[in-house]
mmCIF file of C-alpha atoms in Angstrom:
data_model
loop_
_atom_site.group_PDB
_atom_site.id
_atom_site.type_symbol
_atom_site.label_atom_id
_atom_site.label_comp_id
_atom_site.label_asym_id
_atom_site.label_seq_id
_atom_site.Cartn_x
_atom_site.Cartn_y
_atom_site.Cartn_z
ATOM 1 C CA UNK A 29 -8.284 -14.021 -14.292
ATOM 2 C CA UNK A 30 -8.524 -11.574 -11.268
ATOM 3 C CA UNK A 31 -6.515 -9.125 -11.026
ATOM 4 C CA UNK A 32 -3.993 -9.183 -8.164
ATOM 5 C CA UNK A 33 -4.901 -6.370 -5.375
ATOM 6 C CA UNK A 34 -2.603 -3.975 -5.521
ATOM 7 C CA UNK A 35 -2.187 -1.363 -2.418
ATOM 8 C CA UNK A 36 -1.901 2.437 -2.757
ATOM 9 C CA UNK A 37 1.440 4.055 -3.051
ATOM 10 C CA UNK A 38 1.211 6.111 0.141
ATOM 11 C CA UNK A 39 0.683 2.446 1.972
ATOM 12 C CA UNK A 40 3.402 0.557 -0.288
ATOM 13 C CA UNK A 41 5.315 3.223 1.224
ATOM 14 C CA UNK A 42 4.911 3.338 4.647
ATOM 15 C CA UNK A 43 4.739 -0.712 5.090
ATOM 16 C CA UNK A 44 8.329 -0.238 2.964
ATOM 17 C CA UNK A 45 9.440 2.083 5.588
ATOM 18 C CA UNK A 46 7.854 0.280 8.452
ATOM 19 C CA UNK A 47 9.718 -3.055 7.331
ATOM 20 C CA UNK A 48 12.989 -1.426 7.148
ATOM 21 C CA UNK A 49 12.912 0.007 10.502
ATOM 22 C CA UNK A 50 11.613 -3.434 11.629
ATOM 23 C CA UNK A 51 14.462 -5.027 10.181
ATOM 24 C CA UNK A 52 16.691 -2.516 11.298
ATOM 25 C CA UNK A 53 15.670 -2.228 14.952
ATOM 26 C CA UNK A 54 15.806 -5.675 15.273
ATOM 27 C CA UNK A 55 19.155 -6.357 14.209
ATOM 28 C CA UNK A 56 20.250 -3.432 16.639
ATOM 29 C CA UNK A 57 18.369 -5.313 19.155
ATOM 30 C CA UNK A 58 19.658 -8.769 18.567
ATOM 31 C CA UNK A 59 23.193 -7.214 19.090
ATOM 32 C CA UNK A 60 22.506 -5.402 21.694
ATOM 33 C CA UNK A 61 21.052 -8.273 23.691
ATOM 34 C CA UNK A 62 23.357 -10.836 22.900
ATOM 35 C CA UNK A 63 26.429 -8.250 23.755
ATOM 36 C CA UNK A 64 24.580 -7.318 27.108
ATOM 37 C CA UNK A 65 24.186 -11.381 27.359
ATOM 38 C CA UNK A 66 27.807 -12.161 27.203
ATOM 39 C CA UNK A 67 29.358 -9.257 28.999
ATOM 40 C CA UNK A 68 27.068 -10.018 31.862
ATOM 41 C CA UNK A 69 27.708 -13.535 31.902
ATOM 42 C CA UNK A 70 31.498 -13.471 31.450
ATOM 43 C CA UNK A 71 31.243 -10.780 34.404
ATOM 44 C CA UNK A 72 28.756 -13.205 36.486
ATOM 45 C CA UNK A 73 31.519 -16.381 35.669
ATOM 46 C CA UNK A 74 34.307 -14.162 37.101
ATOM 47 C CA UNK A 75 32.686 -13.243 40.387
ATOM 48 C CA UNK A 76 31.451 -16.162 41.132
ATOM 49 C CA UNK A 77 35.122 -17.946 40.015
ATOM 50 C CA UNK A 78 36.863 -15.818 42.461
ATOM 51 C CA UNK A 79 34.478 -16.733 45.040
ATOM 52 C CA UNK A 80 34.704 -20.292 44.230
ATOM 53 C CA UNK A 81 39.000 -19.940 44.593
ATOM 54 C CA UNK A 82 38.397 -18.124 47.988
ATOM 55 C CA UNK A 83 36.084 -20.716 49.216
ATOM 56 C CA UNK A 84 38.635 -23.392 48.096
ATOM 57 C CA UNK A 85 41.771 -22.133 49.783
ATOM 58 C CA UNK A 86 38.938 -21.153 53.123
ATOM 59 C CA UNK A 87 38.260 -25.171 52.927
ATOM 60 C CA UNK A 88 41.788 -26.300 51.938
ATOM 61 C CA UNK A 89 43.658 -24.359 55.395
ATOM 62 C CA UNK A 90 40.503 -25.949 57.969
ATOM 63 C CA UNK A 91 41.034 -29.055 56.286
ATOM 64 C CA UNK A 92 44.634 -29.343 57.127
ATOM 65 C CA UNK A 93 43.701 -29.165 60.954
ATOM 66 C CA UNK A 94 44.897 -32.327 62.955
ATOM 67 C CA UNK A 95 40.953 -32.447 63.037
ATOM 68 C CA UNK A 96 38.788 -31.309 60.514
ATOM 69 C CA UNK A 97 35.369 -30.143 61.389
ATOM 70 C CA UNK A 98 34.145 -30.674 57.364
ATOM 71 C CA UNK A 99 30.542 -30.068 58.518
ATOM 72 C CA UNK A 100 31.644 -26.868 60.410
ATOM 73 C CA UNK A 101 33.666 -25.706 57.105
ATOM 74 C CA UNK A 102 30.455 -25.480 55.375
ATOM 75 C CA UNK A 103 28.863 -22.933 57.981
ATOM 76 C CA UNK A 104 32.254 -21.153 58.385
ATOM 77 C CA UNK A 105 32.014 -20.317 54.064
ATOM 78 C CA UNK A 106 31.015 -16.960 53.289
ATOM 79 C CA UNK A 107 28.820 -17.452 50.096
ATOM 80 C CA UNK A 108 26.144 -15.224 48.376
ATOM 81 C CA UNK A 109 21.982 -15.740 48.475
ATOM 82 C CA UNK A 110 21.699 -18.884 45.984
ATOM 83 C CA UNK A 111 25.343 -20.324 46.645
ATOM 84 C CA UNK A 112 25.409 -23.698 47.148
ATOM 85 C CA UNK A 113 28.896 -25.564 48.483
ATOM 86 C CA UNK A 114 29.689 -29.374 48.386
ATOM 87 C CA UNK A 115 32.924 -30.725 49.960
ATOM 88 C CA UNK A 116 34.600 -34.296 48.572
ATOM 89 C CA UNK A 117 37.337 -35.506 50.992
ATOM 90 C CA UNK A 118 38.520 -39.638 50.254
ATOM 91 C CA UNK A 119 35.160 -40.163 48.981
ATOM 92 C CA UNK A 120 33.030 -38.786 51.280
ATOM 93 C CA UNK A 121 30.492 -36.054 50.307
ATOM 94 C CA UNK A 122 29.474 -32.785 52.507
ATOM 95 C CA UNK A 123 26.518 -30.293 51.393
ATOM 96 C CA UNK A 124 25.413 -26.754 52.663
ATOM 97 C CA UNK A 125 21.965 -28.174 51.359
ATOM 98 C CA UNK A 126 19.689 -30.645 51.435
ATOM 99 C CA UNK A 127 18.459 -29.718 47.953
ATOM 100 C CA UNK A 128 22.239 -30.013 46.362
ATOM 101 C CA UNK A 129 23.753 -33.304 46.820
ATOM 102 C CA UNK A 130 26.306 -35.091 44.432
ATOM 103 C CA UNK A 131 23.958 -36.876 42.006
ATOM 104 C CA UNK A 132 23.433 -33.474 40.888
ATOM 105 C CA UNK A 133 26.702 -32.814 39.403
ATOM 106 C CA UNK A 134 27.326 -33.958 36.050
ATOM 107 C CA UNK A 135 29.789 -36.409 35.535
ATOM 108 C CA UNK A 136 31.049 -33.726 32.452
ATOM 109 C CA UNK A 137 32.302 -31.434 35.611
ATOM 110 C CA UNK A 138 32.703 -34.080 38.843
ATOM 111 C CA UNK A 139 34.590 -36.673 36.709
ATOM 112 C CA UNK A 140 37.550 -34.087 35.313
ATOM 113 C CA UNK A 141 37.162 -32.440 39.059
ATOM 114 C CA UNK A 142 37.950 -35.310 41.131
ATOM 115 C CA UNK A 143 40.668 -35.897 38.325
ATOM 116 C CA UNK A 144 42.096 -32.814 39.279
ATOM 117 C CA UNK A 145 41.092 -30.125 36.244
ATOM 118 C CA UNK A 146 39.184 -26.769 37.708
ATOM 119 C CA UNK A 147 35.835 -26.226 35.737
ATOM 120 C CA UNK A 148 33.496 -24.116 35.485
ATOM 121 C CA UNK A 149 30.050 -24.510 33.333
ATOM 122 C CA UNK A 150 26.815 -23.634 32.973
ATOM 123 C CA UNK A 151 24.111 -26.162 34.312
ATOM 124 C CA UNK A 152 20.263 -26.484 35.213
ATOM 125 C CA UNK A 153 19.759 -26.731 39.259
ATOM 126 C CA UNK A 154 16.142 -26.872 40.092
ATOM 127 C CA UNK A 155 14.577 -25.659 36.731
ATOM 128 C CA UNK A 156 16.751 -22.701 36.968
ATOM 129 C CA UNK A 157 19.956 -21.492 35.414
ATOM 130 C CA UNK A 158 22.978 -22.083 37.503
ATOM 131 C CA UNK A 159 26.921 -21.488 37.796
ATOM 132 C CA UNK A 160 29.259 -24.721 38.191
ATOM 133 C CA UNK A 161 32.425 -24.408 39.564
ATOM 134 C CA UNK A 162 34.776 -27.633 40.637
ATOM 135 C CA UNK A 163 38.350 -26.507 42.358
ATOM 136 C CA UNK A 164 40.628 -29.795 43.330
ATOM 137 C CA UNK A 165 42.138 -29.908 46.357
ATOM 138 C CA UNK A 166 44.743 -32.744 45.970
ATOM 139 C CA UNK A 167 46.954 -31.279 49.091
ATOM 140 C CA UNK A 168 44.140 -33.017 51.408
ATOM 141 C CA UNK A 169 42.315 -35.544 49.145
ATOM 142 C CA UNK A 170 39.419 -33.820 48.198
ATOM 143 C CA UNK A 171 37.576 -31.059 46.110
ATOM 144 C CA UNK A 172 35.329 -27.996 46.471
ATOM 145 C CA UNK A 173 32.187 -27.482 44.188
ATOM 146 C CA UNK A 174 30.222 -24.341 44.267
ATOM 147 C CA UNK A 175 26.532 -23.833 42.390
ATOM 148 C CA UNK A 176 25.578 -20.486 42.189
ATOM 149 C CA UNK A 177 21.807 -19.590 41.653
ATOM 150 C CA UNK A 178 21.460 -17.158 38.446
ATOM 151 C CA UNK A 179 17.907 -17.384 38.051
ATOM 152 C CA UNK A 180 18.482 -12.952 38.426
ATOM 153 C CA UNK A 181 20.327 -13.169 35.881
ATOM 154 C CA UNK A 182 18.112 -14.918 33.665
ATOM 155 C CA UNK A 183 15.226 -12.151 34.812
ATOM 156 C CA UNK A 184 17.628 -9.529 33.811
ATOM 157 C CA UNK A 185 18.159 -10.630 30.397
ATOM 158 C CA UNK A 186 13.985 -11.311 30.235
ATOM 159 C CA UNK A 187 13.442 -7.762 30.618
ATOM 160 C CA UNK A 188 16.189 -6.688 28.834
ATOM 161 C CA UNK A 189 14.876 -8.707 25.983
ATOM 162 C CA UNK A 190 11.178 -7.241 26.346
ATOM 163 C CA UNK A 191 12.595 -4.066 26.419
ATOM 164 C CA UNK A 192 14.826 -4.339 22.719
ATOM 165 C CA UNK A 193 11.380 -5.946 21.777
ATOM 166 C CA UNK A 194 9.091 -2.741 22.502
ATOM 167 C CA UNK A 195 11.911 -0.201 21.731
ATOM 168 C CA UNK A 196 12.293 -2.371 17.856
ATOM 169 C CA UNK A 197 8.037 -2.369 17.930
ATOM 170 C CA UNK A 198 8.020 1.771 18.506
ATOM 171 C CA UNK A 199 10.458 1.872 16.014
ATOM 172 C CA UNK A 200 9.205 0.195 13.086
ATOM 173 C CA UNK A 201 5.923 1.726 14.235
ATOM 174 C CA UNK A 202 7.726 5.249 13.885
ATOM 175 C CA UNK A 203 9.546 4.042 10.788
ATOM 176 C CA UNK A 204 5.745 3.404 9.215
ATOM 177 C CA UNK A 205 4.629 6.806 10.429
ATOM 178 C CA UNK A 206 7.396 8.434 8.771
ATOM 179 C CA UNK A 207 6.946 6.519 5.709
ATOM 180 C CA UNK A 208 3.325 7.511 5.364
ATOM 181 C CA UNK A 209 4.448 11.362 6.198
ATOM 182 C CA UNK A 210 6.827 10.885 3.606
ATOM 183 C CA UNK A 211 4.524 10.014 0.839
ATOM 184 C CA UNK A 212 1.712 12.227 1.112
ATOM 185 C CA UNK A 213 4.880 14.914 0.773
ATOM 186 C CA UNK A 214 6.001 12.746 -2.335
ATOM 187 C CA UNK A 215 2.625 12.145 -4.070
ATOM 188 C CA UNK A 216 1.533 15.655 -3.158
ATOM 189 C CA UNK A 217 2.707 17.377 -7.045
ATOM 190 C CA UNK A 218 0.612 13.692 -8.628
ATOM 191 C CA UNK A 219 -2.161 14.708 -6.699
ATOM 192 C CA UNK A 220 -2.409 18.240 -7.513
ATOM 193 C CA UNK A 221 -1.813 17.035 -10.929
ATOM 194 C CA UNK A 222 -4.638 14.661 -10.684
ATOM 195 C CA UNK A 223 -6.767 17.286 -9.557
ATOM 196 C CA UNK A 224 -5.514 19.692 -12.524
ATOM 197 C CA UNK A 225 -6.703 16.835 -14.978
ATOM 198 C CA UNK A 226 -10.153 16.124 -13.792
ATOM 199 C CA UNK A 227 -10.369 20.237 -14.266
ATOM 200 C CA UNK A 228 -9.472 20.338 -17.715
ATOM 201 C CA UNK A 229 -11.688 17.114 -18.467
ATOM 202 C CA UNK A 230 -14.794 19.092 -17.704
ATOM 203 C CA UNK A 231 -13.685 22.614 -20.541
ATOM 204 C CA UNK A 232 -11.294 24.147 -17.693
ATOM 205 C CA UNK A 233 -8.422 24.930 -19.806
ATOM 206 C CA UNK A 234 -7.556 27.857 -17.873
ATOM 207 C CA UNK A 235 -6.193 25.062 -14.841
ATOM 208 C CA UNK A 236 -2.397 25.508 -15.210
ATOM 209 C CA UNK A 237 0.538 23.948 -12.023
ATOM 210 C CA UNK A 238 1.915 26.569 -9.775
ATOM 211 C CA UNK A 239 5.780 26.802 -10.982
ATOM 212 C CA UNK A 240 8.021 24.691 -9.044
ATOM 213 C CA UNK A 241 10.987 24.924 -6.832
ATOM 214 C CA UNK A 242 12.403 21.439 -6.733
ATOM 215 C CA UNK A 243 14.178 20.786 -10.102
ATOM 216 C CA UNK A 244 12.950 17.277 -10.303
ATOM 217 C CA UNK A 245 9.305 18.357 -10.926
ATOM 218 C CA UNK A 246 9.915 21.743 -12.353
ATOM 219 C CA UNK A 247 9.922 19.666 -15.383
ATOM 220 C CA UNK A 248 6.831 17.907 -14.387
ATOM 221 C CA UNK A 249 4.994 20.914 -13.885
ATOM 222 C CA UNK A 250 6.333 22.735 -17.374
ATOM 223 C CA UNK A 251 5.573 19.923 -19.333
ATOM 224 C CA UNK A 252 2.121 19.497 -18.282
ATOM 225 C CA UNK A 253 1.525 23.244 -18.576
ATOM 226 C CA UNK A 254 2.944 22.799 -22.089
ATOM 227 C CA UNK A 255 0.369 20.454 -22.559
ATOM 228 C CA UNK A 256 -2.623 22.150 -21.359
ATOM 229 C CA UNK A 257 -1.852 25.070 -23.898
ATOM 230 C CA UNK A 258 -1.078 22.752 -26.987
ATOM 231 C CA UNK A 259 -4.530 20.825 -25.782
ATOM 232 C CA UNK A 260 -6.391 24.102 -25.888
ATOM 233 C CA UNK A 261 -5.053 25.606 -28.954
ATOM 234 C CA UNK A 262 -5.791 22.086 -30.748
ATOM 235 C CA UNK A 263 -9.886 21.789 -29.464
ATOM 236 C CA UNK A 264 -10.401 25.827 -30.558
ATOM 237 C CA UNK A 265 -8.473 25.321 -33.949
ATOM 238 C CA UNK A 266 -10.497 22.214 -34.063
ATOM 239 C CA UNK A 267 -13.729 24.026 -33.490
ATOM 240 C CA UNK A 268 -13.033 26.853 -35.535
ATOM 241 C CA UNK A 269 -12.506 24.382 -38.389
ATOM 242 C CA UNK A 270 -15.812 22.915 -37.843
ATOM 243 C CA UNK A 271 -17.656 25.955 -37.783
ATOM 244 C CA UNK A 272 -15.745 27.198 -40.628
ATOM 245 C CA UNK A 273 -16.379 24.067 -42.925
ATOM 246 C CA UNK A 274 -20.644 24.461 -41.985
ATOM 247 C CA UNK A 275 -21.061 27.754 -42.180
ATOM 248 C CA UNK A 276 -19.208 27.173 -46.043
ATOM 249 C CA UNK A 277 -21.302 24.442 -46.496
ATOM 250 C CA UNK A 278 -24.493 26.253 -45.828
ATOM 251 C CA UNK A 279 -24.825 28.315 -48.823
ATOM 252 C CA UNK A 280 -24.576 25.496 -51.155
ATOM 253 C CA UNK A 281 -27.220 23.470 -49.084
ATOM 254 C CA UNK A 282 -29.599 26.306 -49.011
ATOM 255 C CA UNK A 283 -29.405 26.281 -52.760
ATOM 256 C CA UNK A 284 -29.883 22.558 -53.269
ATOM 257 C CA UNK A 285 -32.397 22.216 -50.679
ATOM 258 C CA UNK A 286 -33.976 25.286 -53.187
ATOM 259 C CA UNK A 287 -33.648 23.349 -55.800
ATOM 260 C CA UNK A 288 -35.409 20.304 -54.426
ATOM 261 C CA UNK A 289 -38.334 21.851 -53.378
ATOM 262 C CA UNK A 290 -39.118 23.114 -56.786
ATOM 263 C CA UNK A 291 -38.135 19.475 -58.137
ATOM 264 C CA UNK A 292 -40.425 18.395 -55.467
ATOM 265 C CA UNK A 293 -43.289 20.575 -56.242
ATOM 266 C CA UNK A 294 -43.086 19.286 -60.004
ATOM 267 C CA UNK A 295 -42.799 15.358 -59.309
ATOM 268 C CA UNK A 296 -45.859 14.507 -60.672
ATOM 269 C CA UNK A 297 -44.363 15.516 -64.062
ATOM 270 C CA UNK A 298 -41.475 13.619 -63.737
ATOM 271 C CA UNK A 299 -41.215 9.648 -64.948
ATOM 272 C CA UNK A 300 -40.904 6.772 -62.429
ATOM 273 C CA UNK A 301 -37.105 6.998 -62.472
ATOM 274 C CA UNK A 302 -36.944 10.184 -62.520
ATOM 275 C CA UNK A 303 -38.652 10.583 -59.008
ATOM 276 C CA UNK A 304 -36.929 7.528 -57.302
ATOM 277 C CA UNK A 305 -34.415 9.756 -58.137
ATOM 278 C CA UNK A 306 -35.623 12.663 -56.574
ATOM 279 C CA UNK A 307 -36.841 10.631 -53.412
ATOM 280 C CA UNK A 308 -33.179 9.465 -53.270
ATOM 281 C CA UNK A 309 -32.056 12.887 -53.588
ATOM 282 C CA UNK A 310 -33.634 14.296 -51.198
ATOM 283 C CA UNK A 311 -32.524 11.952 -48.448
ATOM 284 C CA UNK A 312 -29.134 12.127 -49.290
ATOM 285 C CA UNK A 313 -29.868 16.479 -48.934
ATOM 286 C CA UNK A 314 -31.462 15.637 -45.746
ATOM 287 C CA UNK A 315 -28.453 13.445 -44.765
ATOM 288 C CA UNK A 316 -26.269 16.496 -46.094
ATOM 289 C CA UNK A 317 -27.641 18.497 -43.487
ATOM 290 C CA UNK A 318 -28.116 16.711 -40.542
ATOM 291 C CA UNK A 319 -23.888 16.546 -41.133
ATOM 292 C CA UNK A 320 -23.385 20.534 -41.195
ATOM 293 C CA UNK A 321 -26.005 20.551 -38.172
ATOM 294 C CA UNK A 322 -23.994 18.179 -36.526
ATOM 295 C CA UNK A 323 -20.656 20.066 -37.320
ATOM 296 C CA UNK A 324 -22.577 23.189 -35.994
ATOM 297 C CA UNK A 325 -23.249 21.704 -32.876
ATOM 298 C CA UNK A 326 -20.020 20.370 -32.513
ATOM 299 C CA UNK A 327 -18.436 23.619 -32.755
ATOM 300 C CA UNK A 328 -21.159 25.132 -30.560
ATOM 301 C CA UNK A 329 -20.544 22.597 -27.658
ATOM 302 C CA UNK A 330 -16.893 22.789 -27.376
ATOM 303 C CA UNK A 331 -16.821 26.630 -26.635
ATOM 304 C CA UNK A 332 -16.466 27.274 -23.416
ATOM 305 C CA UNK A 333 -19.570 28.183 -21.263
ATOM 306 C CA UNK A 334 -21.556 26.971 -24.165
ATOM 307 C CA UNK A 335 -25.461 27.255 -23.323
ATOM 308 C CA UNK A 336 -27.951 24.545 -22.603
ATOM 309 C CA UNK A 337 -31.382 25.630 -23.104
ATOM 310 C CA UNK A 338 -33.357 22.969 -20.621
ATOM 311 C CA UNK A 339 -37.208 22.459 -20.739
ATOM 312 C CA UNK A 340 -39.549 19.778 -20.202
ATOM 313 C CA UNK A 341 -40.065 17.636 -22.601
ATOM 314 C CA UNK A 342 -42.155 14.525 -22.883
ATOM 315 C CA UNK A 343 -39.606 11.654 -24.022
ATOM 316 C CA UNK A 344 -42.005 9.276 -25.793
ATOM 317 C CA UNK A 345 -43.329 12.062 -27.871
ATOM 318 C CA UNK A 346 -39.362 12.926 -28.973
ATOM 319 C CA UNK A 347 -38.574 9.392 -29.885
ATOM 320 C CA UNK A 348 -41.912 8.587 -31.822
ATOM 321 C CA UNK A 349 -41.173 11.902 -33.694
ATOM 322 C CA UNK A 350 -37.236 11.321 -34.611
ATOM 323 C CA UNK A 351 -38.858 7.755 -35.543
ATOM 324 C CA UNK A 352 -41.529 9.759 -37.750
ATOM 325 C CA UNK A 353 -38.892 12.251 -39.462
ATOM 326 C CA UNK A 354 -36.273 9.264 -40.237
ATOM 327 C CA UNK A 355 -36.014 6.861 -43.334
ATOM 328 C CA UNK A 356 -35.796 4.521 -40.693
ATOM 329 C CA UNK A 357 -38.709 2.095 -42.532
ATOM 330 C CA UNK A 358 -41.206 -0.284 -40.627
ATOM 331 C CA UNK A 359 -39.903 0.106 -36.893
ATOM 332 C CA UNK A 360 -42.114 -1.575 -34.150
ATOM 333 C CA UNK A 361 -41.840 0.986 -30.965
ATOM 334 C CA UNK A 362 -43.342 -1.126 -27.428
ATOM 335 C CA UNK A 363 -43.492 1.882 -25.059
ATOM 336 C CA UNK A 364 -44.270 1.196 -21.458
ATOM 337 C CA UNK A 365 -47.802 2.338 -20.738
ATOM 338 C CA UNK A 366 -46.510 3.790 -17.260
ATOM 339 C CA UNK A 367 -44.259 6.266 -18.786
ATOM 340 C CA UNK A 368 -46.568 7.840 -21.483
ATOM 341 C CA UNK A 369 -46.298 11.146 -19.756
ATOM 342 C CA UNK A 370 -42.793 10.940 -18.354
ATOM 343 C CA UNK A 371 -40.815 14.161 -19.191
ATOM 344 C CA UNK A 372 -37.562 15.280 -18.612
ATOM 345 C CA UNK A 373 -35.539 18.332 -18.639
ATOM 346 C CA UNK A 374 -33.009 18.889 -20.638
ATOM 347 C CA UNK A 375 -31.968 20.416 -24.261
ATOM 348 C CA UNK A 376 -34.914 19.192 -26.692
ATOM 349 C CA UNK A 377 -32.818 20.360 -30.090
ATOM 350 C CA UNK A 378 -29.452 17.684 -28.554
ATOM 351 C CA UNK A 379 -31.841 15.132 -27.494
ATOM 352 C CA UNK A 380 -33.094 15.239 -31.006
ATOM 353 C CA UNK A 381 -29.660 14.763 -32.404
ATOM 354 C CA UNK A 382 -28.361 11.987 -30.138
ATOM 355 C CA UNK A 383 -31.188 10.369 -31.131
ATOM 356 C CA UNK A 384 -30.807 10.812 -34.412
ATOM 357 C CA UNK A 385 -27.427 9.800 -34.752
ATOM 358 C CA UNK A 386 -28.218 6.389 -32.176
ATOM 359 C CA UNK A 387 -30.732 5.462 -35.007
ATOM 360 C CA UNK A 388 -28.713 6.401 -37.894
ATOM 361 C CA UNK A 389 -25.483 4.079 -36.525
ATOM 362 C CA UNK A 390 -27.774 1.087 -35.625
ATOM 363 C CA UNK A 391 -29.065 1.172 -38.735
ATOM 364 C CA UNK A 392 -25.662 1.771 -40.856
ATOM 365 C CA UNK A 393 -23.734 -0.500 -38.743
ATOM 366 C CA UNK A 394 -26.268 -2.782 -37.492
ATOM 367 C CA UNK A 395 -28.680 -3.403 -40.244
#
């Protein structure tokens, strides 16, 4: 199975603190809209009420003349851009427009009118948002209705809404910004200790964290200090062990390796079982001291500024010869005829070892 992507810290971050502002800003907004919504519109319903009442009692007094000019009544109304009046007297219908007529007012508001409830309500006129408003006017059989345009209205609350939109945008965009600022300050000590680490990796045990004022990481930063030291004491008592232990085991293996070349020089005297013996002897010997070598070159390699002695050397010739010098029996070598004289450069005494071991493992472990 895949593994799931996961993002980087500094970006989990910063999308975290870009979501909350998001979230945040737009609850702000929401409220703030729908407040600015309903204190507007409550403001808009009184105005235009009062207007409506002032137009009523205008057409109530002209319709108690002896006689009433209705038609004239409608000029005579003071009304607003976008006001619309209609006038019902004993079921007879007068408009300040040709575009308003009584078919469209809802029978919700002209029934409970002409009935003789006042109402006001929110209602479409002409695709656009409008302001109902039905006064009775039983003292001369009849009733007022005023529609009132609020299409500005509506283009009020349309920017006000794009404006909450871009103001919660900026700040979520902010809110990101600040969240990415805010990691690269938090992931700053991980990153130095990062860097520390790849340091000591390659023998710099000298890398150590700068002490630290914030008590949080103090510890951080003493503990991985710690850590470094204990590491370093550990790899030199390490390599002084190993270098101990071969340079011990040297004396010893100069004497049997002695010893073996005089047995070797007298094998002809020996009996058949005697010199399988001896051949098995002296591999183990040889064995024996390809293991202090190896100890040797441990302890060697893990000083620090231990040096490399480079030189060209001709890497078919170094594998055919570790091949040669090995109990390694009947081993068929294919060598690519293009790279007969391909050299390298690099340390011809560790080559020889890597080697050596590579061959000794694959044929211990691997048959």
């Amino acid at each position: 199975m895949r593994r799931p992507l996961r993002l980087r810290l500094s970006v989990r971050l910063a999308v975290t603190f870009g979501v909350g502002a998001l979230l945040v800003s737009a609850l702000l907004a929401s409220s703030a809209y729908l407040l600015s919504r309903r204190y507007l519109a409550q403001e808009q319903e009184h105005a235009t009420l009062r207007q409506a009442y002032f137009n009523a009692a205008v057409v109530r007094t002209g319709m108690q003349a002896q006689t009433p000019d209705v038609p004239g009544l409608l000029d005579l109304l003071p009304s607003g851009i976008g006001t619309n009046a209609l006038i019902e007297q004993s079921g007879r219908w007068y408009s300040t427009s040709l575009t308003v007529s009584r078919d469209g007012l809802p029978l919700s508001v002209k029934r409970p009118v002409l009935n003789g409830a006042v109402v006001q309500a929110w209602i479409r006129s002409n695709g656009a948002p409008a302001l109902l408003e039905g006064i009775p006017l039983p003292s001369v059989d009849g009733a007022y209705f005023q529609i009132t345009d609020e299409a500005a209205l509506a283009r009020t609350l349309s920017v006000l809404r794009a404006v909450l939109a871009a103001a919660a945008g900026a700040a979520s965009l902010a809110g990101a910004l600040v969240g990415w600022w805010a990691s690269r300050r938090l992931t700053a000590p991980l990153r130095s200790v990062a860097a520390a680490a790849e340091r000591i990796a390659v023998g710099d045990f000298q890398t150590s964290l700068p002490p630290e004022a914030d008590a949080a990481l103090g510890g951080l930063v003493d503990s991985f200090n710690t850590m470094v030291e204990a590491l370093k004491e550990r790899i030199e008592r390490d390599a002084r062990f190993a270098g101990d232990v071969s340079h011990e085991l040297r004396s010893p293996l100069t004497t049997l390796s002695t010893a073996l070349s005089v047995l070797q020089g007298r094998r002809n005297e020996l009996s058949p079982r005697g010199a399988d013996a001896l051949d098995l002897l002296s591999g183990e010997v040889l064995r024996f001291q390809r293991l202090v070598e190896d100890l040797l070159e441990i302890s060697r390699a893990d000083e620090p500024g231990a040096p490399v002695d480079r030189e060209p050397i001709r890497i078919c010739e170094l594998v055919l010869q570790v091949l040669a010098e090995g109990q390694y029996g009947e081993v068929t070598t294919d060598i690519d005829s293009r790279l007969l004289d391909a050299t390298v450069d690099g340390d011809k005494r560790r080559l020889e070892q890597a080697l050596r071991n590579l061959l000794d493992n694959a044929q211990r472990h691997g048959g």
